[in-house]
mmCIF file of C-alpha atoms in Angstrom:
data_model
loop_
_atom_site.group_PDB
_atom_site.id
_atom_site.type_symbol
_atom_site.label_atom_id
_atom_site.label_comp_id
_atom_site.label_asym_id
_atom_site.label_seq_id
_atom_site.Cartn_x
_atom_site.Cartn_y
_atom_site.Cartn_z
ATOM 1 C CA MET A 13 193.428 -61.617 -62.384
ATOM 2 C CA ILE A 14 192.734 -58.486 -60.364
ATOM 3 C CA GLN A 15 192.933 -58.588 -56.593
ATOM 4 C CA PHE A 16 192.577 -55.778 -54.074
ATOM 5 C CA ASP A 17 192.432 -54.961 -50.360
ATOM 6 C CA LEU A 18 189.245 -53.590 -48.857
ATOM 7 C CA GLN A 19 188.741 -51.765 -45.559
ATOM 8 C CA VAL A 20 185.191 -50.574 -44.844
ATOM 9 C CA ASP A 21 183.102 -49.423 -41.909
ATOM 10 C CA PHE A 22 179.390 -49.101 -42.600
ATOM 11 C CA ARG A 23 178.251 -49.053 -38.958
ATOM 12 C CA ALA A 24 176.883 -45.528 -39.484
ATOM 13 C CA PHE A 25 174.232 -47.072 -41.761
ATOM 14 C CA ARG A 26 172.822 -49.216 -38.964
ATOM 15 C CA HIS A 27 169.542 -47.566 -38.069
ATOM 16 C CA TYR A 28 165.902 -48.502 -38.092
ATOM 17 C CA SER A 29 165.157 -47.977 -41.785
ATOM 18 C CA VAL A 30 168.161 -49.677 -43.469
ATOM 19 C CA LYS A 31 167.596 -53.282 -44.528
ATOM 20 C CA GLN A 32 170.779 -54.042 -46.480
ATOM 21 C CA LEU A 33 173.766 -52.566 -48.286
ATOM 22 C CA PHE A 34 174.788 -53.659 -51.762
ATOM 23 C CA LEU A 35 178.535 -53.075 -52.274
ATOM 24 C CA TYR A 36 180.318 -53.346 -55.593
ATOM 25 C CA ALA A 37 183.806 -52.637 -56.890
ATOM 26 C CA ILE A 38 183.994 -50.972 -60.291
ATOM 27 C CA VAL A 39 186.950 -50.662 -62.630
ATOM 28 C CA GLU A 40 186.774 -47.652 -64.906
ATOM 29 C CA HIS A 41 188.888 -46.636 -67.886
ATOM 30 C CA THR A 42 189.153 -42.940 -68.632
ATOM 31 C CA ASN A 43 189.964 -41.315 -71.941
ATOM 32 C CA GLU A 44 192.335 -38.410 -72.560
ATOM 33 C CA ASN A 45 189.634 -35.920 -71.433
ATOM 34 C CA ASN A 46 189.448 -37.708 -68.051
ATOM 35 C CA CYS A 47 185.906 -38.919 -68.820
ATOM 36 C CA ALA A 48 184.906 -42.517 -68.201
ATOM 37 C CA SER A 49 184.952 -44.448 -71.470
ATOM 38 C CA TRP A 50 183.688 -47.674 -69.858
ATOM 39 C CA ARG A 51 182.931 -49.139 -66.430
ATOM 40 C CA SER A 52 182.803 -52.760 -65.320
ATOM 41 C CA ILE A 53 181.725 -54.370 -62.032
ATOM 42 C CA ILE A 54 184.371 -56.852 -60.872
ATOM 43 C CA TRP A 55 183.134 -57.712 -57.359
ATOM 44 C CA ASP A 56 179.981 -57.365 -55.284
ATOM 45 C CA THR A 57 178.412 -58.438 -52.016
ATOM 46 C CA ILE A 58 175.287 -57.827 -49.960
ATOM 47 C CA LEU A 59 175.514 -56.863 -46.295
ATOM 48 C CA GLU A 60 172.408 -57.542 -44.230
ATOM 49 C CA VAL A 61 171.913 -54.884 -41.555
ATOM 50 C CA ASP A 62 170.951 -56.492 -38.255
ATOM 51 C CA ASP A 63 172.047 -56.359 -34.624
ATOM 52 C CA ASP A 64 175.503 -57.781 -35.373
ATOM 53 C CA LEU A 65 177.612 -54.679 -36.010
ATOM 54 C CA THR A 66 180.772 -56.663 -36.735
ATOM 55 C CA GLU A 67 179.497 -57.578 -40.200
ATOM 56 C CA LEU A 68 179.285 -53.891 -41.165
ATOM 57 C CA ALA A 69 182.969 -53.191 -40.479
ATOM 58 C CA PHE A 70 185.630 -55.421 -41.976
ATOM 59 C CA ASN A 71 189.102 -55.548 -43.436
ATOM 60 C CA LEU A 72 189.699 -57.911 -46.358
ATOM 61 C CA SER A 73 193.036 -58.489 -48.038
ATOM 62 C CA ALA A 74 193.824 -60.033 -51.405
ATOM 63 C CA VAL A 75 190.190 -60.098 -52.524
ATOM 64 C CA HIS A 76 189.928 -61.673 -55.972
ATOM 65 C CA ALA A 77 187.569 -60.254 -58.571
ATOM 66 C CA LYS A 78 184.347 -62.276 -58.853
ATOM 67 C CA TYR A 79 183.776 -61.274 -62.449
ATOM 68 C CA PRO A 80 186.514 -61.352 -65.095
ATOM 69 C CA LEU A 81 187.718 -58.177 -66.712
ATOM 70 C CA THR A 82 188.163 -58.836 -70.418
ATOM 71 C CA LEU A 83 190.302 -56.234 -72.151
ATOM 72 C CA ALA A 84 191.409 -55.640 -75.696
ATOM 73 C CA LYS A 85 195.072 -56.287 -76.485
ATOM 74 C CA ASN A 86 195.765 -52.552 -76.787
ATOM 75 C CA SER A 87 194.438 -51.965 -73.233
ATOM 76 C CA ARG A 88 197.646 -53.083 -71.526
ATOM 77 C CA GLY A 89 199.770 -50.361 -69.982
ATOM 78 C CA LYS A 90 196.855 -47.925 -69.646
ATOM 79 C CA LYS A 91 195.614 -46.264 -66.478
ATOM 80 C CA TYR A 92 192.470 -47.534 -64.736
ATOM 81 C CA ARG A 93 190.527 -46.447 -61.667
ATOM 82 C CA MET A 94 188.803 -48.610 -59.104
ATOM 83 C CA TYR A 95 185.890 -47.383 -57.006
ATOM 84 C CA LEU A 96 183.859 -48.953 -54.228
ATOM 85 C CA GLU A 97 180.236 -47.913 -54.639
ATOM 86 C CA TRP A 98 177.186 -48.947 -52.664
ATOM 87 C CA GLU A 99 173.432 -48.736 -52.547
ATOM 88 C CA VAL A 100 171.361 -48.571 -49.381
ATOM 89 C CA THR A 101 168.164 -50.625 -49.458
ATOM 90 C CA PRO A 102 165.657 -49.304 -46.913
ATOM 91 C CA TYR A 103 162.671 -51.127 -45.475
ATOM 92 C CA ILE A 104 160.521 -48.224 -46.659
ATOM 93 C CA GLY A 105 161.541 -45.412 -48.986
ATOM 94 C CA LEU A 106 163.900 -44.739 -51.851
ATOM 95 C CA PHE A 107 167.166 -46.511 -52.577
ATOM 96 C CA GLN A 108 170.217 -44.348 -51.927
ATOM 97 C CA TYR A 109 173.269 -44.572 -54.183
ATOM 98 C CA TYR A 110 176.768 -43.610 -53.007
ATOM 99 C CA ARG A 111 179.875 -43.076 -55.096
ATOM 100 C CA PRO A 112 182.686 -41.549 -53.076
ATOM 101 C CA LYS A 113 185.260 -39.338 -54.753
ATOM 102 C CA GLN A 114 188.129 -41.531 -53.558
ATOM 103 C CA TYR A 115 189.501 -44.124 -55.939
ATOM 104 C CA SER A 116 192.611 -46.174 -56.534
ATOM 105 C CA GLU A 117 194.552 -45.903 -59.782
ATOM 106 C CA PHE A 118 196.486 -48.750 -61.322
ATOM 107 C CA ILE A 119 198.048 -49.783 -64.624
ATOM 108 C CA LEU A 120 197.443 -53.191 -66.198
#
């Protein structure tokens, strides 16, 4: 089972038009050309944006994956990347999608 630590601060997204943030952790396998061959969501949560700023900044340790990652037998010992991505849901307007360039690499 995959577990990870998560430190986030989304207080900058607290303004009049943001309703909620949808966060999700993605595990990605890359091929020899460094292109993603598959991606899988292993964890997600929704943060409601209200007057309580403490809920938009948190530090979690040993978070367990919500969704299992099923791999083929020949997938062991290969390199994987994990990203935290999020979508901003506004009260009015278009959804905004964020995928930072930072990621964590690990070997299963």
